[in-house]
C-alpha cells in the first residue's frame, strides 16, 4: 500500500461524500481502501508488477507499467505529451525533462561567481604567503 494510492482513493471517497451531503442525503458507506497492486520499473524494458497473487516481470511488466501510467494521466493532451517525452527519453537514452529554467541559469551563474571569488581569494592568499616567505629571506621551496 502506498500513501499516494490511499490519498487518491480517499479524495475520491471524500468528494462523493460531500456531493451526497450537498444533495441532502446521508452518507452510508465507510471508506475502504482497495489495494490495486504495485508496479516499478527496473530499467529499460524491465519492470515488476504484482496485482494480488499475480506477478509479472520483464518486458511485459514494463509495457503494463507504461500503459497503466498513461491511463492514469488525466487529459488526452497530457497523455500524448507524456508518451512523446518517454519516447524521446527512450530513443535518446537521455531525459527530455532535463530542461533549463531561467531560475536555474541564474542560480548556476551565482554559484560560479561565488566559486570564482573563492578561487581568487585562495590565489591571493597563496601569493601573500609566498611574498611573506620570500620577503623574510625564506625560499619558496623547502630544503631537503
CSV table of C-alpha atoms in Angstrom, one decimal:
chain,number,residue,atom,x,y,z
A,1,UNK,CA,0.0,0.0,0.0
A,2,UNK,CA,1.4,3.4,-0.9
A,3,UNK,CA,0.4,6.7,0.5
A,4,UNK,CA,-0.4,8.0,-3.0
A,5,UNK,CA,-2.9,5.2,-3.7
A,6,UNK,CA,-4.6,5.8,-0.4
A,7,UNK,CA,-4.7,9.5,-1.0
A,8,UNK,CA,-6.2,9.1,-4.4
A,9,UNK,CA,-8.9,6.7,-3.2
A,10,UNK,CA,-9.5,8.8,-0.1
A,11,UNK,CA,-10.0,12.0,-2.1
A,12,UNK,CA,-12.5,10.4,-4.4
A,13,UNK,CA,-14.4,9.0,-1.5
A,14,UNK,CA,-14.4,12.4,0.3
A,15,UNK,CA,-15.7,14.1,-2.9
A,16,UNK,CA,-18.5,11.6,-3.2
A,17,UNK,CA,-19.4,12.1,0.5
A,18,UNK,CA,-19.5,15.8,0.1
A,19,UNK,CA,-21.7,15.6,-3.0
A,20,UNK,CA,-24.0,13.2,-1.2
A,21,UNK,CA,-24.4,15.6,1.7
A,22,UNK,CA,-24.9,18.6,-0.5
A,23,UNK,CA,-27.8,16.7,-2.1
A,24,UNK,CA,-29.4,16.4,1.3
A,25,UNK,CA,-28.7,12.7,1.7
A,26,UNK,CA,-26.8,10.9,4.5
A,27,UNK,CA,-23.6,9.1,3.5
A,28,UNK,CA,-23.9,5.4,4.4
A,29,UNK,CA,-20.7,3.7,3.4
A,30,UNK,CA,-17.3,3.9,5.3
A,31,UNK,CA,-14.1,4.4,3.4
A,32,UNK,CA,-12.4,1.1,2.3
A,33,UNK,CA,-9.0,1.1,0.7
A,34,UNK,CA,-8.7,-1.3,-2.3
A,35,UNK,CA,-5.1,-2.4,-3.0
A,36,UNK,CA,-4.7,-2.3,-6.8
A,37,UNK,CA,-1.2,-3.8,-6.6
A,38,UNK,CA,2.3,-2.5,-7.1
A,39,UNK,CA,4.5,-1.6,-10.1
A,40,UNK,CA,8.0,-0.5,-10.5
A,41,UNK,CA,10.4,0.0,-13.5
A,42,UNK,CA,13.8,-1.5,-13.0
A,43,UNK,CA,15.5,-0.5,-16.3
A,44,UNK,CA,14.7,-0.2,-20.0
A,45,UNK,CA,12.4,-3.0,-20.9
A,46,UNK,CA,12.2,-4.3,-17.4
A,47,UNK,CA,9.7,-3.8,-14.6
A,48,UNK,CA,8.0,-5.8,-11.9
A,49,UNK,CA,4.2,-5.9,-11.3
A,50,UNK,CA,2.2,-7.5,-8.5
A,51,UNK,CA,-1.6,-7.4,-8.5
A,52,UNK,CA,-2.9,-9.7,-5.8
A,53,UNK,CA,-1.2,-13.1,-6.4
A,54,UNK,CA,-0.4,-12.3,-10.0
A,55,UNK,CA,3.2,-11.4,-10.5
A,56,UNK,CA,4.9,-10.4,-13.7
A,57,UNK,CA,8.5,-9.3,-14.6
A,58,UNK,CA,10.4,-8.2,-17.6
A,59,UNK,CA,9.2,-6.7,-20.9
A,60,UNK,CA,5.5,-7.5,-20.4
A,61,UNK,CA,5.6,-5.9,-16.9
A,62,UNK,CA,7.3,-2.8,-18.4
A,63,UNK,CA,4.6,-2.5,-21.1
A,64,UNK,CA,1.9,-2.9,-18.5
A,65,UNK,CA,3.6,-0.2,-16.3
A,66,UNK,CA,3.7,2.1,-19.3
A,67,UNK,CA,0.0,1.5,-20.2
A,68,UNK,CA,-1.3,1.9,-16.6
A,69,UNK,CA,0.6,5.2,-16.1
A,70,UNK,CA,-0.7,6.6,-19.4
A,71,UNK,CA,-4.3,5.7,-18.4
A,72,UNK,CA,-3.9,7.5,-15.0
A,73,UNK,CA,-2.6,10.7,-16.5
A,74,UNK,CA,-5.6,13.0,-16.9
A,75,UNK,CA,-6.4,14.5,-20.2
A,76,UNK,CA,-5.6,13.4,-23.7
A,77,UNK,CA,-3.0,16.2,-24.2
A,78,UNK,CA,-1.1,15.2,-21.1
A,79,UNK,CA,-1.1,11.6,-22.2
A,80,UNK,CA,0.3,12.4,-25.7
A,81,UNK,CA,2.9,14.8,-24.2
A,82,UNK,CA,4.0,12.1,-21.6
A,83,UNK,CA,4.2,9.5,-24.3
A,84,UNK,CA,6.3,11.8,-26.5
A,85,UNK,CA,8.6,12.6,-23.6
A,86,UNK,CA,9.0,8.9,-22.8
A,87,UNK,CA,9.7,8.1,-26.4
A,88,UNK,CA,12.4,10.8,-26.7
A,89,UNK,CA,14.0,9.6,-23.4
A,90,UNK,CA,13.8,6.1,-24.6
A,91,UNK,CA,15.3,6.6,-28.0
A,92,UNK,CA,17.8,9.2,-27.0
A,93,UNK,CA,18.8,7.4,-23.8
A,94,UNK,CA,18.5,10.8,-22.2
A,95,UNK,CA,15.8,12.6,-20.3
A,96,UNK,CA,13.7,15.1,-22.2
A,97,UNK,CA,12.7,16.5,-18.8
A,98,UNK,CA,16.2,18.0,-18.5
A,99,UNK,CA,15.2,21.5,-19.3
A,100,UNK,CA,16.8,24.6,-18.0
A,101,UNK,CA,14.8,27.3,-16.4
A,102,UNK,CA,15.8,30.9,-16.0
A,103,UNK,CA,16.0,30.4,-12.3
A,104,UNK,CA,18.4,27.5,-12.7
A,105,UNK,CA,20.6,29.6,-15.1
A,106,UNK,CA,20.7,32.5,-12.6
A,107,UNK,CA,21.5,30.2,-9.7
A,108,UNK,CA,24.3,28.5,-11.6
A,109,UNK,CA,25.8,31.8,-12.6
A,110,UNK,CA,25.7,33.0,-8.9
A,111,UNK,CA,27.4,29.8,-7.8
A,112,UNK,CA,30.1,30.2,-10.4
A,113,UNK,CA,30.7,33.8,-9.2
A,114,UNK,CA,31.0,32.6,-5.6
A,115,UNK,CA,33.3,29.8,-6.7
A,116,UNK,CA,35.4,32.2,-8.8
A,117,UNK,CA,35.5,34.6,-5.9
A,118,UNK,CA,36.7,31.8,-3.5
A,119,UNK,CA,39.3,30.8,-6.1
A,120,UNK,CA,40.6,34.4,-6.4
A,121,UNK,CA,40.7,34.6,-2.5
A,122,UNK,CA,42.8,31.4,-2.3
A,123,UNK,CA,45.1,32.6,-5.1
A,124,UNK,CA,45.6,35.9,-3.3
A,125,UNK,CA,46.3,34.2,0.0
A,126,UNK,CA,48.9,31.9,-1.7
A,127,UNK,CA,50.5,35.0,-3.3
A,128,UNK,CA,50.6,36.8,0.0
A,129,UNK,CA,52.1,33.7,1.8
A,130,UNK,CA,54.7,33.4,-1.0
A,131,UNK,CA,55.6,37.1,-0.7
A,132,UNK,CA,55.9,36.8,3.0
A,133,UNK,CA,58.2,33.8,2.9
A,134,UNK,CA,60.4,35.4,0.2
A,135,UNK,CA,60.4,38.8,2.0
A,136,UNK,CA,61.5,37.1,5.2
A,137,UNK,CA,64.6,35.7,3.4
A,138,UNK,CA,63.0,32.3,3.1
A,139,UNK,CA,62.7,30.3,0.0
A,140,UNK,CA,59.5,29.3,-1.7
A,141,UNK,CA,60.9,25.8,-1.9
A,142,UNK,CA,61.5,23.7,1.2
A,143,UNK,CA,65.1,22.5,1.7
A,144,UNK,CA,65.5,18.8,1.8
